[in-house]
mmCIF file of C-alpha atoms in Angstrom:
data_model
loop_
_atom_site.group_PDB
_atom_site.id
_atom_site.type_symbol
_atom_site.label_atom_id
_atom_site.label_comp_id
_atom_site.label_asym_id
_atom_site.label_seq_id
_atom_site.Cartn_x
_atom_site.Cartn_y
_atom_site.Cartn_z
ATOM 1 C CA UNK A 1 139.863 158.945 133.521
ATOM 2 C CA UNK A 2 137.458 160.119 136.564
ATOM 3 C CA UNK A 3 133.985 159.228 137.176
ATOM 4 C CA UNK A 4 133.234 163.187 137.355
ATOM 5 C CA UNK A 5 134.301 163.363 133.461
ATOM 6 C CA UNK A 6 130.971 161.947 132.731
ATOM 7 C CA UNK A 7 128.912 164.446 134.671
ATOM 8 C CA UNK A 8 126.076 166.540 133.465
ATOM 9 C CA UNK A 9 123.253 168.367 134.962
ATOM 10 C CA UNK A 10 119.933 167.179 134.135
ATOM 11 C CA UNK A 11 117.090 168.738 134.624
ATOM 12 C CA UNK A 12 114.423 166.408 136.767
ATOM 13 C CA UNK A 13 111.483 167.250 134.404
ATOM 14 C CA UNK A 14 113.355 165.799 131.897
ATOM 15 C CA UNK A 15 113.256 162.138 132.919
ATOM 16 C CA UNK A 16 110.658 160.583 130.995
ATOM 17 C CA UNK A 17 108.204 158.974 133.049
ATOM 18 C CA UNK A 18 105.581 157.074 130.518
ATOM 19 C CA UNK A 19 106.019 155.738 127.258
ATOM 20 C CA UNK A 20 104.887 157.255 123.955
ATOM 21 C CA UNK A 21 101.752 155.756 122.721
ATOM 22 C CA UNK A 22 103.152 155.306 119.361
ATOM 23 C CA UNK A 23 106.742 153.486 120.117
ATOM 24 C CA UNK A 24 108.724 155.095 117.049
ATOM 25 C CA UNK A 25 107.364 159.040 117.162
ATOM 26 C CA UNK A 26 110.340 159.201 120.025
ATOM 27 C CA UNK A 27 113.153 161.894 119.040
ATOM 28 C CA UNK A 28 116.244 160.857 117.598
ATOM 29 C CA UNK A 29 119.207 162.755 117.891
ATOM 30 C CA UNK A 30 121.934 161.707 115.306
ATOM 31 C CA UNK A 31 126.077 162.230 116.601
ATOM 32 C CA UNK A 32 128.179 162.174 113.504
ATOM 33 C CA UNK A 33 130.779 160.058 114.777
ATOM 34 C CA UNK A 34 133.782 161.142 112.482
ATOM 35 C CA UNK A 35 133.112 165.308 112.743
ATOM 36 C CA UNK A 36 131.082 165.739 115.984
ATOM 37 C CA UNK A 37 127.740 167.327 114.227
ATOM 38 C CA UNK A 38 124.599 166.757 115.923
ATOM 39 C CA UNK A 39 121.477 166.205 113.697
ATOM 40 C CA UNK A 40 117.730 166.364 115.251
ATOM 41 C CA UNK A 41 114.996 163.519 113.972
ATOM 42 C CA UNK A 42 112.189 161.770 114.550
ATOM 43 C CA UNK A 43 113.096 158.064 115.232
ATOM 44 C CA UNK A 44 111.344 155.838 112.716
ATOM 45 C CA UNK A 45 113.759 157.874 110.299
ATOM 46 C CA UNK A 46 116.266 155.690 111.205
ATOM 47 C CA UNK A 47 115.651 153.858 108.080
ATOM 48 C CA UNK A 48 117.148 156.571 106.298
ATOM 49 C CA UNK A 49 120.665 156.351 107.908
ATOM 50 C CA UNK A 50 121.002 152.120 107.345
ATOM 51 C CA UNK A 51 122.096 151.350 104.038
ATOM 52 C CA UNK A 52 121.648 147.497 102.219
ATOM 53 C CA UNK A 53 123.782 145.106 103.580
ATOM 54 C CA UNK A 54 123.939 146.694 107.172
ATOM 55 C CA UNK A 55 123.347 144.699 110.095
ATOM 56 C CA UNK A 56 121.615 145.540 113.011
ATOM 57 C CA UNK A 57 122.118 143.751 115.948
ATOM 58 C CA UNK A 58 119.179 143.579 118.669
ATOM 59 C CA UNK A 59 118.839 141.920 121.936
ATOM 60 C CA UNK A 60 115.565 139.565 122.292
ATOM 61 C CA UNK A 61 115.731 139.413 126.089
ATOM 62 C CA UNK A 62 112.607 139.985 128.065
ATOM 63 C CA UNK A 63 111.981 141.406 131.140
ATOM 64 C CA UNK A 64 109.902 138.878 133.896
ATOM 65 C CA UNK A 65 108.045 140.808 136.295
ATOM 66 C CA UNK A 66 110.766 140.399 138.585
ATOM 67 C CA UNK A 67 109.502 142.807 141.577
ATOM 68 C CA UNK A 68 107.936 140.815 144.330
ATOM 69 C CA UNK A 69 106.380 142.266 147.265
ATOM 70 C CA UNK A 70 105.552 139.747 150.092
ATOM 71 C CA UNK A 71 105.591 139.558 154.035
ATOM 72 C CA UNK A 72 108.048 138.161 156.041
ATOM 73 C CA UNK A 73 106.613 134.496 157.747
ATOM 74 C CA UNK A 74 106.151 135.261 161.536
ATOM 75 C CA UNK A 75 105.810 138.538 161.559
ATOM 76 C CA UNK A 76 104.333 140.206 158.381
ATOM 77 C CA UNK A 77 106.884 142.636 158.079
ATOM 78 C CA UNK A 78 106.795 143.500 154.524
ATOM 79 C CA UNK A 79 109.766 142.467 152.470
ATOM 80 C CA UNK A 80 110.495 143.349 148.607
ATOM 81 C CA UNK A 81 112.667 141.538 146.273
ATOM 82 C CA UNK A 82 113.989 141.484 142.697
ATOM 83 C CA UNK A 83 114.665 138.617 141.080
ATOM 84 C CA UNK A 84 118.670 139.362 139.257
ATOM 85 C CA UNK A 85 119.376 135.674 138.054
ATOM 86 C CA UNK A 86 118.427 132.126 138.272
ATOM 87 C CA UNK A 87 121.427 129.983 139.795
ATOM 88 C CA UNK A 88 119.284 126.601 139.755
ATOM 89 C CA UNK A 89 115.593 125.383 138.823
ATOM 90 C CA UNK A 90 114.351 127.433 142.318
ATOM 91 C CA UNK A 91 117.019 129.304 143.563
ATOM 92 C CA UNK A 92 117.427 133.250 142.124
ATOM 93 C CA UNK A 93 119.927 135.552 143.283
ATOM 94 C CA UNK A 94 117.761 138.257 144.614
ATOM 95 C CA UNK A 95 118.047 141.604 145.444
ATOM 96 C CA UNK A 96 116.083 141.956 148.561
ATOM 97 C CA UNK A 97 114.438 145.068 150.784
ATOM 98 C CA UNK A 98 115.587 145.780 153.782
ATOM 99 C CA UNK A 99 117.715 143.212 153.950
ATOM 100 C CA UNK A 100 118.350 143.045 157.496
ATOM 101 C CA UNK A 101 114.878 141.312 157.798
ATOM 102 C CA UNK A 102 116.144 138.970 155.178
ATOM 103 C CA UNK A 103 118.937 136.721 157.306
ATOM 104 C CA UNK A 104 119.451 133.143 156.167
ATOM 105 C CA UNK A 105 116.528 130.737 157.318
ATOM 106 C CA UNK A 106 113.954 133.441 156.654
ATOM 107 C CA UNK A 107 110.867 132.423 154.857
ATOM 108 C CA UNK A 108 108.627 135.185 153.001
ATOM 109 C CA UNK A 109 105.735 134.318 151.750
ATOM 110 C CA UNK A 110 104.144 136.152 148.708
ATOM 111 C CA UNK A 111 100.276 136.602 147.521
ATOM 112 C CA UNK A 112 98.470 134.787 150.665
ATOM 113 C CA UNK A 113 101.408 131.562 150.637
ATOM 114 C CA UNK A 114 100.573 130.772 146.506
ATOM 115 C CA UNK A 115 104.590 131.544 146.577
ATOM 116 C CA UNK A 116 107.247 131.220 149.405
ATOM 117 C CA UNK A 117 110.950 131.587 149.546
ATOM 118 C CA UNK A 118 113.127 130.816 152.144
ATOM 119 C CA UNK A 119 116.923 132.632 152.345
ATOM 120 C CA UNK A 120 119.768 130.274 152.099
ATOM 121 C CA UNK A 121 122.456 132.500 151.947
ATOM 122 C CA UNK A 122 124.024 136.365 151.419
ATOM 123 C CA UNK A 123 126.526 136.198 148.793
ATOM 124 C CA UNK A 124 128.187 139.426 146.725
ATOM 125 C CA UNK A 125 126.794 142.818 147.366
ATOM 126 C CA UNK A 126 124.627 141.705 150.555
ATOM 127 C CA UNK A 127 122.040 139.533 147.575
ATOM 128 C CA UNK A 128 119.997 136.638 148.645
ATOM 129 C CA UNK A 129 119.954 133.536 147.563
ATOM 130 C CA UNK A 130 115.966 132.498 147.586
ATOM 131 C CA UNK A 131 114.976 129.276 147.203
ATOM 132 C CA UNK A 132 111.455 128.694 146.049
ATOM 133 C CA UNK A 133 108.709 126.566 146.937
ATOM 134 C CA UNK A 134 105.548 126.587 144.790
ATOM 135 C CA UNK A 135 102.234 124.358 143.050
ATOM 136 C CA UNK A 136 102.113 124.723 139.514
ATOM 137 C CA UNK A 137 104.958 126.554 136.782
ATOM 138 C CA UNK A 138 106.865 129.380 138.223
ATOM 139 C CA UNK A 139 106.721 131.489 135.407
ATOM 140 C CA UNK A 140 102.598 131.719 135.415
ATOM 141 C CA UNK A 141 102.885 132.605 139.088
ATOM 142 C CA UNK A 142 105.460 135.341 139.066
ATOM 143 C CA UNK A 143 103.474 136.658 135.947
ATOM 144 C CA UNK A 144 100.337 136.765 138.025
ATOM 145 C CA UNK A 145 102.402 138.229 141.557
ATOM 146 C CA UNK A 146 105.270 140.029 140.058
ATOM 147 C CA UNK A 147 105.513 143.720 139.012
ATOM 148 C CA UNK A 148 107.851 144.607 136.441
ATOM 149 C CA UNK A 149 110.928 146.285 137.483
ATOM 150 C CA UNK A 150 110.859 149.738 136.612
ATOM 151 C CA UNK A 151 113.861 151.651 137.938
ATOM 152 C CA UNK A 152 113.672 153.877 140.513
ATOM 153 C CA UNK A 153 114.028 157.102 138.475
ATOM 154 C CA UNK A 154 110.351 156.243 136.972
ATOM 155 C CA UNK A 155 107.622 157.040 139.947
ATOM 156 C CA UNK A 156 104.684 156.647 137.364
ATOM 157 C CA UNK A 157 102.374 153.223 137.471
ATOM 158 C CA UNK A 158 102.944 151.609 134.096
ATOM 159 C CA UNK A 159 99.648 150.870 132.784
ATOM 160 C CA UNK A 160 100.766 147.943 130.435
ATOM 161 C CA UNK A 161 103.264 145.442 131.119
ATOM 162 C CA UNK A 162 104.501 144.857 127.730
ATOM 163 C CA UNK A 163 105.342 148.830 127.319
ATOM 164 C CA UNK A 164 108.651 147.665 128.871
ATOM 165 C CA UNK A 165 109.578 145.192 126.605
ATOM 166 C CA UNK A 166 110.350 145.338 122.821
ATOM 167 C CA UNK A 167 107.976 144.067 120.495
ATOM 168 C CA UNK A 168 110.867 141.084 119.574
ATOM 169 C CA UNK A 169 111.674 140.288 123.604
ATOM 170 C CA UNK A 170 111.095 136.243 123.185
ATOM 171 C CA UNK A 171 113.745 134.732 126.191
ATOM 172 C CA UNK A 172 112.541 135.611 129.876
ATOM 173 C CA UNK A 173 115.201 136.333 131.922
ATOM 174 C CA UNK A 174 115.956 140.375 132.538
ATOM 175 C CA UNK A 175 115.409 142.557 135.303
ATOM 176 C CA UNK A 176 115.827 145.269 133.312
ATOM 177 C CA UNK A 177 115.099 146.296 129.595
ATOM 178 C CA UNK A 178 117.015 146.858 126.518
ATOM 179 C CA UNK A 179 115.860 150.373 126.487
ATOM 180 C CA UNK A 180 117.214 151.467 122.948
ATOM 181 C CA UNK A 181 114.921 148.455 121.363
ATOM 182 C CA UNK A 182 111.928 149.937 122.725
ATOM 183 C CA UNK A 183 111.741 152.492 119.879
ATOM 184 C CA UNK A 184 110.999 149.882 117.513
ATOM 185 C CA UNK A 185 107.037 149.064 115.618
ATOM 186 C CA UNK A 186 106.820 145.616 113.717
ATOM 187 C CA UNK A 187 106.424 147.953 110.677
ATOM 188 C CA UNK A 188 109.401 150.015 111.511
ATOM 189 C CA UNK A 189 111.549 146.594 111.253
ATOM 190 C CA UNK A 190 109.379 145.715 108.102
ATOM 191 C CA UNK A 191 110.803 148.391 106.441
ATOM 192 C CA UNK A 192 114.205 147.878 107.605
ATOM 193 C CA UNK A 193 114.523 144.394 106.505
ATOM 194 C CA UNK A 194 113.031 145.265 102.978
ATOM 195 C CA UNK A 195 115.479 147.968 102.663
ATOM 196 C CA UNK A 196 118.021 144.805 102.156
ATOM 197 C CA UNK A 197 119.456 145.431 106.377
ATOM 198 C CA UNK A 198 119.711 142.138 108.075
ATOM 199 C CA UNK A 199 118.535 141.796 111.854
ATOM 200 C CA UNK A 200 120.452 139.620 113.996
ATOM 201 C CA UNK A 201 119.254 138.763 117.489
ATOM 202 C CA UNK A 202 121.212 138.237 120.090
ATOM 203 C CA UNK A 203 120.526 137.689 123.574
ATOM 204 C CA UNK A 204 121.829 139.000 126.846
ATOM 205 C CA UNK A 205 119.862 138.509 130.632
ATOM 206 C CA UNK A 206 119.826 142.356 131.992
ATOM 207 C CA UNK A 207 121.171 142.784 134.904
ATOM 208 C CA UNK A 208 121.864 145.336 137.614
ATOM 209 C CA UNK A 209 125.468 145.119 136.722
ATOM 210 C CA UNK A 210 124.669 147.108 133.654
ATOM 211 C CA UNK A 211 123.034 149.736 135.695
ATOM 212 C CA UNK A 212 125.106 149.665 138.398
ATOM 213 C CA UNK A 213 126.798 153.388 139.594
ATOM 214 C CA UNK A 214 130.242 153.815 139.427
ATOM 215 C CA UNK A 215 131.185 154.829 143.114
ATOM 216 C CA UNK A 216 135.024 154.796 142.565
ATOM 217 C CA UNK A 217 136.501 158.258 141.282
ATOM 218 C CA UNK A 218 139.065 156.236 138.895
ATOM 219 C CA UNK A 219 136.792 154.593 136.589
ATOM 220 C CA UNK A 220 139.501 151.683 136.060
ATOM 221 C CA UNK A 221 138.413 150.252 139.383
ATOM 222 C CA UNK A 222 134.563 149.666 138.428
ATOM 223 C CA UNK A 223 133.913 146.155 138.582
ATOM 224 C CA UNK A 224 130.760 144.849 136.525
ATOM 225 C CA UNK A 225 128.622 142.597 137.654
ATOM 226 C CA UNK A 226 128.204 139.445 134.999
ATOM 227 C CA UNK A 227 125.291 138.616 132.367
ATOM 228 C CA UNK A 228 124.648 135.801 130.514
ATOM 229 C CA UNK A 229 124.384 135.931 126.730
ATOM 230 C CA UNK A 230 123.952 133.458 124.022
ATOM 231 C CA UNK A 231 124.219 133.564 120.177
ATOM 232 C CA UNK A 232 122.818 131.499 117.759
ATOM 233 C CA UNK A 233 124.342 130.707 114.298
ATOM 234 C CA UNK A 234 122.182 132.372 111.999
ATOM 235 C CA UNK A 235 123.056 135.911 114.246
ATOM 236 C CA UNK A 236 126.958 135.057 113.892
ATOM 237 C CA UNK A 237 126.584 134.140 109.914
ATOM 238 C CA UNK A 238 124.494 137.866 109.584
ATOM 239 C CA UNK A 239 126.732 139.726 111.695
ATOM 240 C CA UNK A 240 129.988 138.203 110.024
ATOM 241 C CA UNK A 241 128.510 138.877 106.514
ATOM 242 C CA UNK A 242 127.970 142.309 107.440
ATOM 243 C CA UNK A 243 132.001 142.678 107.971
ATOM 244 C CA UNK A 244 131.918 142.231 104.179
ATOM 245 C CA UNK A 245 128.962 143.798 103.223
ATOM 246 C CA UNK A 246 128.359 146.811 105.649
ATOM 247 C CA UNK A 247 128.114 148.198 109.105
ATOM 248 C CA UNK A 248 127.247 146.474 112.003
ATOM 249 C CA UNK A 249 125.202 148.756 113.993
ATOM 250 C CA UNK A 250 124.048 147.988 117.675
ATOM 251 C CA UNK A 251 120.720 148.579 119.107
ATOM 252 C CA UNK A 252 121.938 149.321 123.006
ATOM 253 C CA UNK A 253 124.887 149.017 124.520
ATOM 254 C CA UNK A 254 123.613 145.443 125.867
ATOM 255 C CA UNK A 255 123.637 144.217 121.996
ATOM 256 C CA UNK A 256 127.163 145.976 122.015
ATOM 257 C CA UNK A 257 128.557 144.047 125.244
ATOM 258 C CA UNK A 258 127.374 141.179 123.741
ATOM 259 C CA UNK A 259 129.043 141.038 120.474
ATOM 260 C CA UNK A 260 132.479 142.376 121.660
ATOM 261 C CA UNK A 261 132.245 139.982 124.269
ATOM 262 C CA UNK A 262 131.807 137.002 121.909
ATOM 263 C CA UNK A 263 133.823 138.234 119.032
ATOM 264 C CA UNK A 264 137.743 137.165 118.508
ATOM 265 C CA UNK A 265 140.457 139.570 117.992
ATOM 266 C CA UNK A 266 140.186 139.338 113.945
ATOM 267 C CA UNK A 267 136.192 140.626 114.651
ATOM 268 C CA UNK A 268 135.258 137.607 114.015
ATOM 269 C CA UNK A 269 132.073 135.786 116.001
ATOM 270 C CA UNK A 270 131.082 132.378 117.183
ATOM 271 C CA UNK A 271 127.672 130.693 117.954
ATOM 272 C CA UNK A 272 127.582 130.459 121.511
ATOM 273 C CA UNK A 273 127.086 131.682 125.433
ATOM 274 C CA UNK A 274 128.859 132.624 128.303
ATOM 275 C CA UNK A 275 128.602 135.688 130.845
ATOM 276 C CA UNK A 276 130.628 138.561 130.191
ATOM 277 C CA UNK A 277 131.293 141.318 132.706
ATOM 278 C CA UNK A 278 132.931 143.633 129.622
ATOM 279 C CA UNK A 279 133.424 147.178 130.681
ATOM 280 C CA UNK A 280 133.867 149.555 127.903
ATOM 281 C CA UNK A 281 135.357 153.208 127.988
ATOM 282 C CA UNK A 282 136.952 155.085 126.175
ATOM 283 C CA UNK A 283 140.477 154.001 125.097
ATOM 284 C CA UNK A 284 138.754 150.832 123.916
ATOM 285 C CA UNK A 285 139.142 149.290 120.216
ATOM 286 C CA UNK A 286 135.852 147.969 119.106
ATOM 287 C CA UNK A 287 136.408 144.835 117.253
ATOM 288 C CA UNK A 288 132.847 144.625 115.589
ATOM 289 C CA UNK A 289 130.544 147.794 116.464
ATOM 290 C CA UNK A 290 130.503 150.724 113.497
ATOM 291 C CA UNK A 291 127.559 152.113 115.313
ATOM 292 C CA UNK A 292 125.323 152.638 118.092
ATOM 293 C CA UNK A 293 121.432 153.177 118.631
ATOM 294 C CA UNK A 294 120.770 153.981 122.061
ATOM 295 C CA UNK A 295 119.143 155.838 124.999
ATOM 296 C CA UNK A 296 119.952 158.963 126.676
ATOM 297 C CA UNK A 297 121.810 157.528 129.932
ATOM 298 C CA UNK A 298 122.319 158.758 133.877
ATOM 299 C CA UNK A 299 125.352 161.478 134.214
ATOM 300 C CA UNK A 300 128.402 159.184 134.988
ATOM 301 C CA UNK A 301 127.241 155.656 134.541
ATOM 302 C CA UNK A 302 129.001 153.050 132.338
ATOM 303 C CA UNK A 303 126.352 153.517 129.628
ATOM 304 C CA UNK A 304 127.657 156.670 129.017
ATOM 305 C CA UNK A 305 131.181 156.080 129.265
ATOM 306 C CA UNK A 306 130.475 153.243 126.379
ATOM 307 C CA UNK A 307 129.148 155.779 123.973
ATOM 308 C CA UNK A 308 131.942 157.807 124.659
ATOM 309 C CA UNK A 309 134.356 154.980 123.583
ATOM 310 C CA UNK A 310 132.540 154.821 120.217
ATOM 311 C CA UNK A 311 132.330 159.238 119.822
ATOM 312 C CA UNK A 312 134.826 160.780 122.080
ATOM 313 C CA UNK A 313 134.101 161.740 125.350
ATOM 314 C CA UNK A 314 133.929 165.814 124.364
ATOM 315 C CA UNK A 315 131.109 164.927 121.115
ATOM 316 C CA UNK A 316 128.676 162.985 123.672
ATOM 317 C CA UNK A 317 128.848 165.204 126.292
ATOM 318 C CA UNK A 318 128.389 167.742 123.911
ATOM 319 C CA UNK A 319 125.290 166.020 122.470
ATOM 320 C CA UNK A 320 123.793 165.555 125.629
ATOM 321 C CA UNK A 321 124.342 169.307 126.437
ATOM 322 C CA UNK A 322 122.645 169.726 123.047
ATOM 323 C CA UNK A 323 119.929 167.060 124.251
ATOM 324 C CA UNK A 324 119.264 168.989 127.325
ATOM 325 C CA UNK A 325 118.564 172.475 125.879
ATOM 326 C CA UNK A 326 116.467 170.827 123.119
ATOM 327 C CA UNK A 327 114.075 169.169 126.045
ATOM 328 C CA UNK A 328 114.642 165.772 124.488
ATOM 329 C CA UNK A 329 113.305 163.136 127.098
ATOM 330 C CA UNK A 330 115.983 161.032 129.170
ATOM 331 C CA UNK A 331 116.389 157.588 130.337
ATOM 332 C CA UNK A 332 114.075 154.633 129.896
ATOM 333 C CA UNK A 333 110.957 155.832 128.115
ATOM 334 C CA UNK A 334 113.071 158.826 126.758
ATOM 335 C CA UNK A 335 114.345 159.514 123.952
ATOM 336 C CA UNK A 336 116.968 158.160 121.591
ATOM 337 C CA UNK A 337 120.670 158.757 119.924
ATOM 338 C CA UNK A 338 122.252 157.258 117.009
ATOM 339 C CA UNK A 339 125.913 157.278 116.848
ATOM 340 C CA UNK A 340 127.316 156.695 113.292
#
C-alpha cells in the first residue's frame, strides 16, 4: 500500500486556526462503518449514537507548554526547543531549532538565566538530549517560560492555554494534544455517563511520533517513534466489561494505540504501562476498538491510514472528499468524525 493512497487535496482555508468558543458546537460527520453512508451532525449529538453499556475510552494526557525559546550562552543566537520526553529527573529529549547551533556542550539559557540547559548529546533523528539546571520546581517554571506547542499548520496566537487541552487532561507529559477529546464540555460527559456509557481513561504521552510524515512511498517501511502509556485497573475492568456489555468506542486514535497496544490476542486488557510504537493500517485486525471518534487528519499521515483500517480506505477518503465540499474545518481545532 503507497503513501500516495492516502492523498487528498485540501483546501488551505480549511485548516482551522482557533478553537470554537463553545467546545461541542464543532461538526460531526458520522461514517457508517458497515455500508459507507456519511451522515452530517453537530457534535454534542454524539450522545445519540452511544448506547448503555458502551465504553468510551479517552486519553487524560496533558499537554506542558513544551515550546521554549531561549538564546544560545556566548553568543545570543536565538535557539528554540520542544520538549518530546523526559529520559531522567532533568534530562528531556528535545527537539531543538537550528540544530547546528545546538552541538554537545552548548548551554542555552532561557528567560534572563531563571532556566538553562546544556546539550549532552544528539541521539535519533538529530534530537538533543538537554540537561537542566534550575531554582525551584520545573514544572512552575516551564509553565511560566513555555508556550504550548501548537503545530505548525496553526499560525494564529492561542489566546488561552487550556483551549489545547481537554477539559479531563490530568498527567503532564504531551507535546501534542489528543485532538478528538477536545470536543468534549463537562456537561457533554454528564450526559454520557447518565445515559448508562462508562468512561475509561487511559493515558498515553503525545509525541511527534504520532505526527510524524510518512516519507517512504511503501507505507510498510514507516517506523514510529515510541510513547509511553499507562492503564489503571478501574479503565481495564470498564473496558473489559464493555466486551460483554457493548462497544468500545475510542476517542482518538491515541486512545486507540493505546488499548491495542495493551490488549492480548483474546481482546483482553491488563492494568499497566509500557511504550508502544503500534502502527496501524489497513489490513490490521482490531482486537478491542468497535469505533472511532476523531479529527479530520493531514492527507497521507498515519492518522489517516488508522481510520482507514477501521472503514476501508475507499469510505474515508470518500468522507473526507465529502468533508471537503461541505467546508467542515480540518486538523486540530477542526472538526470531527465518528466512525461506527
Amino acid at each position: 500500500m503507497k503513501r500516495q493512497d492516502f492523498y487528498y487535496e485540501l483546501p488551505e482555508e480549511l485548516i482551522a486556526q482557533d478553537p470554537l468558543e463553545d467546545r461541542s458546537s464543532s461538526r460531526l460527520l458520522v461514517l457508517d462503518k458497515q455500508s459507507g453512508a456519511v451522515s452530517h451532525h453537530v457534535f454534542k449529538e454524539i450522545v445519540d449514537y452511544l448506547k448503555a453499556g458502551d465504553c468510551l475510552v479517552v486519553n487524560d494526557t496533558k499537554v506542558i507548554p513544551a515550546r521554549l525559546i531561549g538564546s544560545k550562552v556566548g553568543t545570543d543566537a536565538k535557539i528554540e526547543i520542544l520538549l518530546l520526553k523526559r529520559k531522567e529527573n532533568n534530562i528531556w529529549e528535545t527537539l531543538v531549532k537550528p540544530g547546528k547551533k545546538a552541538k554537545p556542550g552548548t548551554k542555552i539559557s532561557f528567560g534572563d538565566g531563571i532556566l538553562v540547559g546544556e546539550v549532552l548529546e544528539i541521539v535519533e533523528e538529530g534530537n538533543r538530549l538537554i540537561r537542566f539546571s534550575y531554582d525551584g520546581i520545573f514544572e512552575e517554571i516551564l509553565d511560566r517560560l513555555g508556550q504550548m506547542p501548537l503545530p505548525p499548520y496553526i499560525t494564529h496566537q492561542l489566546k488561552e492555554k487550556d483551549r489545547y487541552n481537554t477539559v479531563y487532561a490530568a498527567h503532564d507529559g504531551s507535546a501534542a494534544a489528543p485532538t478528538a477529546g477536545l470536543h468534549f464540555t463537562p456537561e457533554l460527559l454528564q450526559e454520557i455517563e447518565e445515559k448508562g456509557i462508562d468512561i475509561a481513561r487511559v493515558t498515553l504521552h503525545v509525541g511527534l511520533g504520532t505526527f510524524r510524515p510518512v516519507k517512504v512511498d511503501e507505507i510498510t517501511e514507516h517506523h514510529m517513534h515510541s510513547e509511553f502509556y499507562q492503564i489503571h485497573e478501574d479503565a481495564a475492568e470498564k473496558i473489559n466489561r464493555a466486551k460483554e456489555t457493548g462497544r468500545i468506542i475510542c476517542v482518538g486514535t491515541t486512545s486507540c494505540r493505546t488499548i491495542e497496544s495493551a490488549a492480548d490476542e483474546d481482546g483482553h486488557i491488563k492494568a499497566g504501562s509500557g511504550w508502544t510504537d503500534i502502527f496501524i493500517y489497513p489490513g490490521y485486525r482490531f482486537k478491542l476498538l468497535d469505533g472511532l471518534i476523531t479529527n479530520f487528519h493531514l492527507p497521507e499521515s498515519t492518522l489517516i491510514m488508522l481510520v482507514s483500517a477501521l472503514a476501508g480506505r475507499e469510505p474515508v477518503m470518500e468522507a473526507y472528499e465529502e468533508a471537503v465540499e461541505e467546508r467542515y474545518r480540518f486538523f486540530s481545532f477542526g472538526d470531527a468524525m465518528l466512525v461506527v
